[in-house]
Coordinates of C-alpha atoms and ligand atoms in Angstrom, one line a residue:
X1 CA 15.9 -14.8 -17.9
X2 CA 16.2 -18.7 -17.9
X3 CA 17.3 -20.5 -15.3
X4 CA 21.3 -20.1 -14.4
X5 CA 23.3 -22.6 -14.0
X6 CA 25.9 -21.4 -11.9
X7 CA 25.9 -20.8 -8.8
X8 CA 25.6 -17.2 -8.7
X9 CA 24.4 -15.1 -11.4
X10 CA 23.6 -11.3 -12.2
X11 CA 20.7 -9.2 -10.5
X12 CA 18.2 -7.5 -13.2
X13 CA 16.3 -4.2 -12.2
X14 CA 13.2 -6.3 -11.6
X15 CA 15.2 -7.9 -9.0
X16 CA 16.1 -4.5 -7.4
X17 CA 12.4 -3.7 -7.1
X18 CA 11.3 -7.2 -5.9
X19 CA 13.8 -6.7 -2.8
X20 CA 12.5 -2.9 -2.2
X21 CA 9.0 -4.5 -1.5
X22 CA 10.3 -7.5 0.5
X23 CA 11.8 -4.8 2.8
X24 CA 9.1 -1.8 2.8
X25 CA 7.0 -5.0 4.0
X26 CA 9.4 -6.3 6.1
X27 CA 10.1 -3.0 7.8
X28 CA 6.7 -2.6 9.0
X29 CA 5.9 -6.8 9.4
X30 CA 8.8 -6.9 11.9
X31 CA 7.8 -3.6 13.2
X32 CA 5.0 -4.9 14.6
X33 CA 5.4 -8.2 14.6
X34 CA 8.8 -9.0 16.5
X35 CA 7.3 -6.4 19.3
X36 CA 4.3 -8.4 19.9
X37 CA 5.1 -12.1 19.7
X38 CA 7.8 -13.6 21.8
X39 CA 8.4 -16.0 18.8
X40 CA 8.1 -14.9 14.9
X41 CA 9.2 -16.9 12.3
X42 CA 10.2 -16.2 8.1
X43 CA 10.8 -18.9 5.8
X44 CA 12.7 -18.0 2.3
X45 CA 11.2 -21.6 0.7
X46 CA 13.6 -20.5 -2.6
X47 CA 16.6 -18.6 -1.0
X48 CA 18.9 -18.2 -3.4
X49 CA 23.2 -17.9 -2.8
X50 CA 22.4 -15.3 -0.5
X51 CA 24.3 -12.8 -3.0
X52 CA 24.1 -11.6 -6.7
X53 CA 27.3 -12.1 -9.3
X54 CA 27.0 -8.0 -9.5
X55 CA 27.4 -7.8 -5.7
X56 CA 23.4 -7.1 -5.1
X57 CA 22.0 -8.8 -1.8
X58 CA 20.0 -12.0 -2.1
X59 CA 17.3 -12.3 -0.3
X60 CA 18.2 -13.9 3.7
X61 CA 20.6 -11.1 3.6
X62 CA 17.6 -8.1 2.8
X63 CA 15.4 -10.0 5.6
X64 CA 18.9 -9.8 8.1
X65 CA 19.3 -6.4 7.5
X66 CA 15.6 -5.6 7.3
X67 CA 16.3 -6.5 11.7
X68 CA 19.4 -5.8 12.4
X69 CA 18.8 -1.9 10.8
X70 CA 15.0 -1.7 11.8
X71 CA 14.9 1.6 14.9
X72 CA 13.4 -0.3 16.9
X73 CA 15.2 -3.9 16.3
X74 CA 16.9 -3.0 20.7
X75 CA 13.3 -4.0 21.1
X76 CA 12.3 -7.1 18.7
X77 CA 12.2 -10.6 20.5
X78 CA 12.8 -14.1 18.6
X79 CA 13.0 -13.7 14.5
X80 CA 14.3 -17.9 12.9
X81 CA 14.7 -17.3 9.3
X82 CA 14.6 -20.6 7.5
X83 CA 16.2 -20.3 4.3
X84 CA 15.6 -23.4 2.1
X85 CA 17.7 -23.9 -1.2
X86 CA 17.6 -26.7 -3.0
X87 CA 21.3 -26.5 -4.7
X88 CA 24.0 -27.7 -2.2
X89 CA 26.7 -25.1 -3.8
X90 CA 24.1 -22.6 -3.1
X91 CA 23.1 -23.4 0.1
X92 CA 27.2 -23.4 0.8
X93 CA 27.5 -20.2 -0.2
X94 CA 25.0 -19.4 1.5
X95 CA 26.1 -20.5 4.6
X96 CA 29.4 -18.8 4.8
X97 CA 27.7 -15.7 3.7
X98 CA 25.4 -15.8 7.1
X99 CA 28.1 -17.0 9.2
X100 CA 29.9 -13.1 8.4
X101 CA 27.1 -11.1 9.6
X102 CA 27.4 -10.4 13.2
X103 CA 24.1 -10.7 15.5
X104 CA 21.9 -11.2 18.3
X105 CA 20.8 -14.6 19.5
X106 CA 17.2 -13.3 18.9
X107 CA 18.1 -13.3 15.1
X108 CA 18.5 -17.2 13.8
X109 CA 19.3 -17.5 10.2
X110 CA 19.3 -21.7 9.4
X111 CA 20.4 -22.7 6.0
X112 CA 18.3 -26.2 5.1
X113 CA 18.3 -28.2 2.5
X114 CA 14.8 -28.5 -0.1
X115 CA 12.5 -31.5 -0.5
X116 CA 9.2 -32.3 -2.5
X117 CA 7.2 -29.2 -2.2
X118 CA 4.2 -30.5 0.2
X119 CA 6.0 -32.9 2.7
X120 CA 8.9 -30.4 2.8
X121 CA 6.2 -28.0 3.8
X122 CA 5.5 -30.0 6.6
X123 CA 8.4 -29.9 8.3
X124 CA 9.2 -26.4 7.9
X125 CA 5.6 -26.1 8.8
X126 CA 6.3 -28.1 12.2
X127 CA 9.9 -26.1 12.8
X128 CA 8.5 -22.8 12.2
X129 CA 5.4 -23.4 14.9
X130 CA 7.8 -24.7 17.6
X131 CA 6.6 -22.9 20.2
X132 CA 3.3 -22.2 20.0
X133 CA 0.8 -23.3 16.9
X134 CA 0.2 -19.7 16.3
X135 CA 3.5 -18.2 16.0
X136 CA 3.6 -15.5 12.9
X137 CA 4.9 -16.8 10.0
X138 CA 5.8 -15.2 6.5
X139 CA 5.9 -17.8 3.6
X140 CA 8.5 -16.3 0.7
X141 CA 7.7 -18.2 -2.4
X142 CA 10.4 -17.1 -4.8
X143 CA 10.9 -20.0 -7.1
X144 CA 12.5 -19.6 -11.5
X145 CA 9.3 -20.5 -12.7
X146 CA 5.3 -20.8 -12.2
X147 CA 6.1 -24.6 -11.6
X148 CA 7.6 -24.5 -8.5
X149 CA 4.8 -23.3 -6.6
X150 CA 1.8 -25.3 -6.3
X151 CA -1.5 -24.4 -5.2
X152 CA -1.7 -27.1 -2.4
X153 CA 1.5 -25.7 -1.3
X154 CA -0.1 -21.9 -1.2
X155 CA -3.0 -23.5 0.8
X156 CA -0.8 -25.3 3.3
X157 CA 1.1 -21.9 4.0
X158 CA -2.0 -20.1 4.5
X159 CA -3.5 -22.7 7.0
X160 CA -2.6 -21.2 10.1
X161 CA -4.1 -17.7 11.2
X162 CA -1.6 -15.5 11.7
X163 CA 1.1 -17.1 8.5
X164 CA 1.2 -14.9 5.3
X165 CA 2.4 -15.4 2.0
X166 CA 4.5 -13.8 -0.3
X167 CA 4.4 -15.2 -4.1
X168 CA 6.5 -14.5 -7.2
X169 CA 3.9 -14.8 -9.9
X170 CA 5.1 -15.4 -13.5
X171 CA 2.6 -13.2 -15.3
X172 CA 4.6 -13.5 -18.6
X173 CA 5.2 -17.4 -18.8
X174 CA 1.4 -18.1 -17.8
X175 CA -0.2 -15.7 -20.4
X176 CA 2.4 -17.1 -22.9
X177 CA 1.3 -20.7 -21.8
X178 CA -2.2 -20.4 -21.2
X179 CA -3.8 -21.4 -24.6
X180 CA -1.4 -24.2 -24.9
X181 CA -3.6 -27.9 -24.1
X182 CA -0.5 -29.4 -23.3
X183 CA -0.1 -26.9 -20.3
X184 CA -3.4 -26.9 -19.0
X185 CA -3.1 -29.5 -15.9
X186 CA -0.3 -28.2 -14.6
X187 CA -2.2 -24.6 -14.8
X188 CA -5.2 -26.2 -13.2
X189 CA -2.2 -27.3 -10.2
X190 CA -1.1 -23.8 -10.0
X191 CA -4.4 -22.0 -10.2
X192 CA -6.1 -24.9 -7.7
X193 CA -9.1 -24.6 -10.0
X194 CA -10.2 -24.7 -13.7
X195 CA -11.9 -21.3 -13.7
X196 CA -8.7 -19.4 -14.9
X197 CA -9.8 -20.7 -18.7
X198 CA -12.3 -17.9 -18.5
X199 CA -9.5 -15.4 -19.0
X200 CA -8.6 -16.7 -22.3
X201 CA -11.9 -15.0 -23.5
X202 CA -10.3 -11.6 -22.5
X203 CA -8.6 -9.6 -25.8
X204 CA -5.2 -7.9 -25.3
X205 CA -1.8 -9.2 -23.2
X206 CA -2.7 -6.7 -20.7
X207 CA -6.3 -7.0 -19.7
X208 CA -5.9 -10.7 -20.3
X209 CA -2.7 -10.5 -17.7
X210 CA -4.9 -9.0 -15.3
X211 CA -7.5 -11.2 -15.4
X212 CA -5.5 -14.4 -15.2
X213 CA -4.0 -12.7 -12.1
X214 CA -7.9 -12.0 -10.7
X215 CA -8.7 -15.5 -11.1
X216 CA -5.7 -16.4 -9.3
X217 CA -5.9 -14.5 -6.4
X218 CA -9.5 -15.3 -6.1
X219 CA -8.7 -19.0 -5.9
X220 CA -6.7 -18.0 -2.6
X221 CA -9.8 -15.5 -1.3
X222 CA -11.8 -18.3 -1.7
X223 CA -9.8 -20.7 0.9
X224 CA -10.9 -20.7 4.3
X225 CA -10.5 -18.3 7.3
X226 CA -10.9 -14.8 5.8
X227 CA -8.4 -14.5 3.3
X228 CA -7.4 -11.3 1.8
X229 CA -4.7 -10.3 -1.3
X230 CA -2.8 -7.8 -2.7
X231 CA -0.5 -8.1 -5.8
X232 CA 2.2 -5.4 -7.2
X233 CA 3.3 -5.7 -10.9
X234 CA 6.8 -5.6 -12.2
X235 CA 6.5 -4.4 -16.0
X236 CA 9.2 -4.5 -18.3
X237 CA 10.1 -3.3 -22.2
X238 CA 6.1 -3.1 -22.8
X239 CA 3.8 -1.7 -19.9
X240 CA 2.5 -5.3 -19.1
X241 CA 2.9 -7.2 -16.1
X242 CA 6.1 -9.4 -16.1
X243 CA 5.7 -10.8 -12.9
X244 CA 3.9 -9.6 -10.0
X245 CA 4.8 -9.9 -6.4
X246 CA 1.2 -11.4 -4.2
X247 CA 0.6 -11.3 -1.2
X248 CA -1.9 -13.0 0.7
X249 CA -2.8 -12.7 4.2
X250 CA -5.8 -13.4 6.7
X251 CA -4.8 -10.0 9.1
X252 CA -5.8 -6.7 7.6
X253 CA -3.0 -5.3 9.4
X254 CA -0.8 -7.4 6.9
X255 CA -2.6 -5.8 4.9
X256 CA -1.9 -1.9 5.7
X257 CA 2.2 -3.1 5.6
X258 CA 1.7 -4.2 2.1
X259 CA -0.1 -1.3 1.1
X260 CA 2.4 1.1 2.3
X261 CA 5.3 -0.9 0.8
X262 CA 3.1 -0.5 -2.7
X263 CA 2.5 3.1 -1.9
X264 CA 6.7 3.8 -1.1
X265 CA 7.4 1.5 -4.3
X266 CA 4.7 3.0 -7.2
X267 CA 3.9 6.9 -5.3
X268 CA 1.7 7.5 -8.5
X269 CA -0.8 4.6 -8.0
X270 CA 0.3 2.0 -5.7
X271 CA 0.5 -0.9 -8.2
X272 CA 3.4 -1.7 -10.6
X273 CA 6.5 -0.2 -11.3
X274 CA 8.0 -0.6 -14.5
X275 CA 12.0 -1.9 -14.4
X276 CA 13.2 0.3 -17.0
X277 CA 11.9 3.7 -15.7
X278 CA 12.1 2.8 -11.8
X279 CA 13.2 5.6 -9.8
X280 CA 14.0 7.9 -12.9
X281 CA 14.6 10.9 -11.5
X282 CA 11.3 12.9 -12.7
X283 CA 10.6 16.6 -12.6
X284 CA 7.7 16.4 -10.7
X285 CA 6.5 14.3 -7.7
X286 CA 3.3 12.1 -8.6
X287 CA 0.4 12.7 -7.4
X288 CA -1.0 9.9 -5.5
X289 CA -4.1 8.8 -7.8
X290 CA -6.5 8.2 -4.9
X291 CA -10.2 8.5 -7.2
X292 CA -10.9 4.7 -6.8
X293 CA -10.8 5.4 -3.7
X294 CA -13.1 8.5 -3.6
X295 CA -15.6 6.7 -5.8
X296 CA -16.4 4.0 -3.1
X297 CA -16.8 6.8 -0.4
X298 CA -18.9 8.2 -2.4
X299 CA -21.0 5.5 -3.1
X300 CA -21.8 6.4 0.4
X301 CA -23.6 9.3 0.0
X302 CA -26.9 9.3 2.2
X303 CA -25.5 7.2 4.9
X304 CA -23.1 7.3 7.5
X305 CA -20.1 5.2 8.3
X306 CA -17.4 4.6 10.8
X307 CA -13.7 5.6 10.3
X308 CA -12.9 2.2 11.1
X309 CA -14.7 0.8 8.4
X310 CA -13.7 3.2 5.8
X311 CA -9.8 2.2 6.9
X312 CA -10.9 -1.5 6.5
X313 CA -12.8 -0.6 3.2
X314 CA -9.3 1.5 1.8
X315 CA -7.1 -1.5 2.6
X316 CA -9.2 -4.4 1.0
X317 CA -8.8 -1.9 -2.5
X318 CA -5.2 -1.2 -1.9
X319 CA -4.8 2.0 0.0
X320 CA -3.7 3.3 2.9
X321 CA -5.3 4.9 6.4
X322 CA -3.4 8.4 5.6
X323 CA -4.8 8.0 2.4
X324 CA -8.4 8.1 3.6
X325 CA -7.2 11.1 6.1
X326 CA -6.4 12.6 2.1
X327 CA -9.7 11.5 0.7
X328 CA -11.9 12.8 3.8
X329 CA -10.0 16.0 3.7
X330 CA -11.1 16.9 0.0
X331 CA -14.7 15.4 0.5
X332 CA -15.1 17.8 3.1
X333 CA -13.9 20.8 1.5
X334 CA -15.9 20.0 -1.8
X335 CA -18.9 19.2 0.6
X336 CA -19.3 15.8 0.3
X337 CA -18.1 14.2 3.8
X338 CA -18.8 15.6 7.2
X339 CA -18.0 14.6 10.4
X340 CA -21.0 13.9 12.6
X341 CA -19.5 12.5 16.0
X342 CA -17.4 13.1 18.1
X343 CA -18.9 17.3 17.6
X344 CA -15.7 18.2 19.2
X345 CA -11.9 16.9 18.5
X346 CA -8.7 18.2 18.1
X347 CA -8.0 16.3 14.5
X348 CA -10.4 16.2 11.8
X349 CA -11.1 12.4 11.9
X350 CA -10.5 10.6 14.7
X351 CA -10.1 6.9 15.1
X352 CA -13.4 6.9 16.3
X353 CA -15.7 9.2 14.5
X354 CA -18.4 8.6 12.7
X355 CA -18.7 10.3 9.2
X356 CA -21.8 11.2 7.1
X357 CA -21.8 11.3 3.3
X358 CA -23.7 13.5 0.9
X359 CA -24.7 13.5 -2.8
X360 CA -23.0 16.3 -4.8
X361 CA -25.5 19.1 -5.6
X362 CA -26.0 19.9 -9.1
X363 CA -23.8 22.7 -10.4
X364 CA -26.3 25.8 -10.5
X365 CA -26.9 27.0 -14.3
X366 CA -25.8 30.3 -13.9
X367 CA -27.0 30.8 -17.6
X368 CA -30.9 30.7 -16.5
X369 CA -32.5 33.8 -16.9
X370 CA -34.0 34.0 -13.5
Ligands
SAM1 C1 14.7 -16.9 -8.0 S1 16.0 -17.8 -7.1 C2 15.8 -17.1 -5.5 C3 16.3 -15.7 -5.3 C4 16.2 -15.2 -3.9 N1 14.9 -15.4 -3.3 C5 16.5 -13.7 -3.9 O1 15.6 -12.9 -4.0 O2 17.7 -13.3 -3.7 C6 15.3 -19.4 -6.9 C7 16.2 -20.3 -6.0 O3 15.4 -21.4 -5.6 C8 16.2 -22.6 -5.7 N2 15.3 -23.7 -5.9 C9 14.8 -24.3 -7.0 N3 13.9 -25.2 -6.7 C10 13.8 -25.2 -5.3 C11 13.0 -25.9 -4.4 N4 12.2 -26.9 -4.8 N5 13.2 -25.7 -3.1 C12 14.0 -24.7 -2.7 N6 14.8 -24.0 -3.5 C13 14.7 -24.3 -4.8 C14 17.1 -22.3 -6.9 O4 18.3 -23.1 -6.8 C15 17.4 -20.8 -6.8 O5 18.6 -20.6 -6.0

């Protein structure tokens, strides 16, 4: 789709799926989030009109509900959603679209108006920290195009320990553009770095697609204070990545919400959904696809490790702690995994066991004349 001109304009399936993951994420973010912190903050940095021409919400409105509907919202403290649009006649719309939905002082929803990217950033920066330096902060980058989003502007959102960031990222336009010279600085802006080049020597739109994406989210591992990311594709006509939703975040915690919103979103294998075929009613339920996992447990074998770690370990590939309840569960059966402390407990792994791993024994050749 190119940019619209008019103020509103039509949602597209991939737009449907985009705002399933902003609230499976948002669920559990504010979940445990708004019951912890006296103060959280969320800034939309590309709100939108707040509604589509077809009648689907925009996004302030899915973060609104996402509190007002949470069970537990009775209990949330301070939520300020900045929404920042840089259209007047959107940020209008916007407005009077806010002003309709009935809520609680804890819930501030501010309609402000855009800058330049970095010393916009700023002040956001300084607004959404005004009460303590530290206060939560989720960073939704949901610009038209790979060009509104900067890498000095990823870096600045990530600065503080406890903000997060949430990126659209134009898998499409960046494959299409990536062997074009003319294109290459403002890639090397986007990337932060000059190592994305390397994916051009990978053959195919998909494996190439994936790699540019690798190289992207590296860049953000690689800034400081333990930095950790996640991506979920959005594939169209063809099976490759259109765009994919990224998250980065320095709290592994972050992590587990955006793992379970992946999981809810893609049940087969937590990673893309395709906008053509989303929620197609199917005949049968997918089966989870949970062997990466087993293949790093079982690169364990001989040793011993804690639950904890094995939870930390599932959520830096993508997974989930129930997930590594599943994985455990068929080691042990098959042999494989074993719980060696505590001897006695009323579930099979508790949060502090310690599990010990074994090397599959070769099948016995039951053809060997004894
Ligand atoms: C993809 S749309 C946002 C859709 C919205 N996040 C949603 O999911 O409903 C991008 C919006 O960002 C606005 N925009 C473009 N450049 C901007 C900037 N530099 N700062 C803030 N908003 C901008 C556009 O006018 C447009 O309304």
């Amino acid at each position: 789709m190119g940019q619209p001109d008019e103020l509103l304009w039509d949602s597209e399936p991939r737009t449907v799926i985009k705002h399933r993951i902003y609230r499976r994420y948002l669920d559990c973010w504010m979940g445990k989030i708004c019951q912890s912190f006296q103060h959280a903050t969320i800034v939309d940095a590309f709100a939108g009109p707040g509604v589509y021409k077809d009648g689907l919400d925009g996004s302030p409105v899915v973060i609104a509900k996402a509190f007002l509907e949470h069970l537990h919202s009775e209990r949330f403290n301070n939520l300020s959603v900045l929404c920042v649009e840089k259209r007047k006649d959107r940020r209008d719309h916007l407005e009077s679209l806010l002003k309709g939905i009935s809520r609680p002082t804890k819930l501030r929803l501010d309609v402000l108006e855009a800058g330049e990217a970095l010393a916009r950033h700023a002040q956001l920066d300084a607004i959404a920290h005004q009460y303590h330096p530290q206060t939560p902060t989720l960073w939704i980058l949901d610009p038209f195009n790979w060009g509104g989003v900067p890498f000095e502007l990823v870096r600045a959102c990530l600065r503080r320990p406890r903000d997060e960031v949430l990126i659209t990222w134009f898998a499409d336009e960046i494959y299409r553009f990536c062997e074009d010279p003319s294109k290459e600085a403002a890639l090397d802006r986007h990337f932060g770095h000059g190592a994305w080049r390397e994916a051009r020597k990978v053959r195919g739109e998909g494996p190439r697609k994936e790699a540019l994406l690798k190289a992207y989210r590296q860049g953000i591992e690689s800034l400081p204070g333990n930095t950790f990311t996640e991506s979920f594709s959005v594939a169209s006509k063809n099976a490759h990545a259109r765009y994919s939703l990224m998250f980065a975040t320095h709290d592994m915690r972050g992590m587990a919400c955006f793992n379970q919103a992946k999981w809810r979103t893609d049940p087969h294998r937590g990673q893309s959904a395709n906008e053509w075929t989303y929620e197609r009613p199917t005949l049968f339920d997918p089966e989870p696809d949970l062997s990466r996992l087993r293949r790093g447990f079982e690169s364990f074998a001989g040793h011993a490790r804690t639950f904890e770690s094995l939870v930390n370990l599932a959520q830096r590939l993508g997974f989930t702690e129930p997930q590594v309840r599943t994985t455990l569960n068929e080691m042990a059966e098959d042999g494989l995994a074993i719980r060696e402390s505590p001897v006695k407990s009323k579930t099979p792994w508790p949060a502090a066991s310690l599990i010990r791993f074994y090397v599959p024994t070769p099948e016995e050749d039951t053809d060997k004349v004894p």
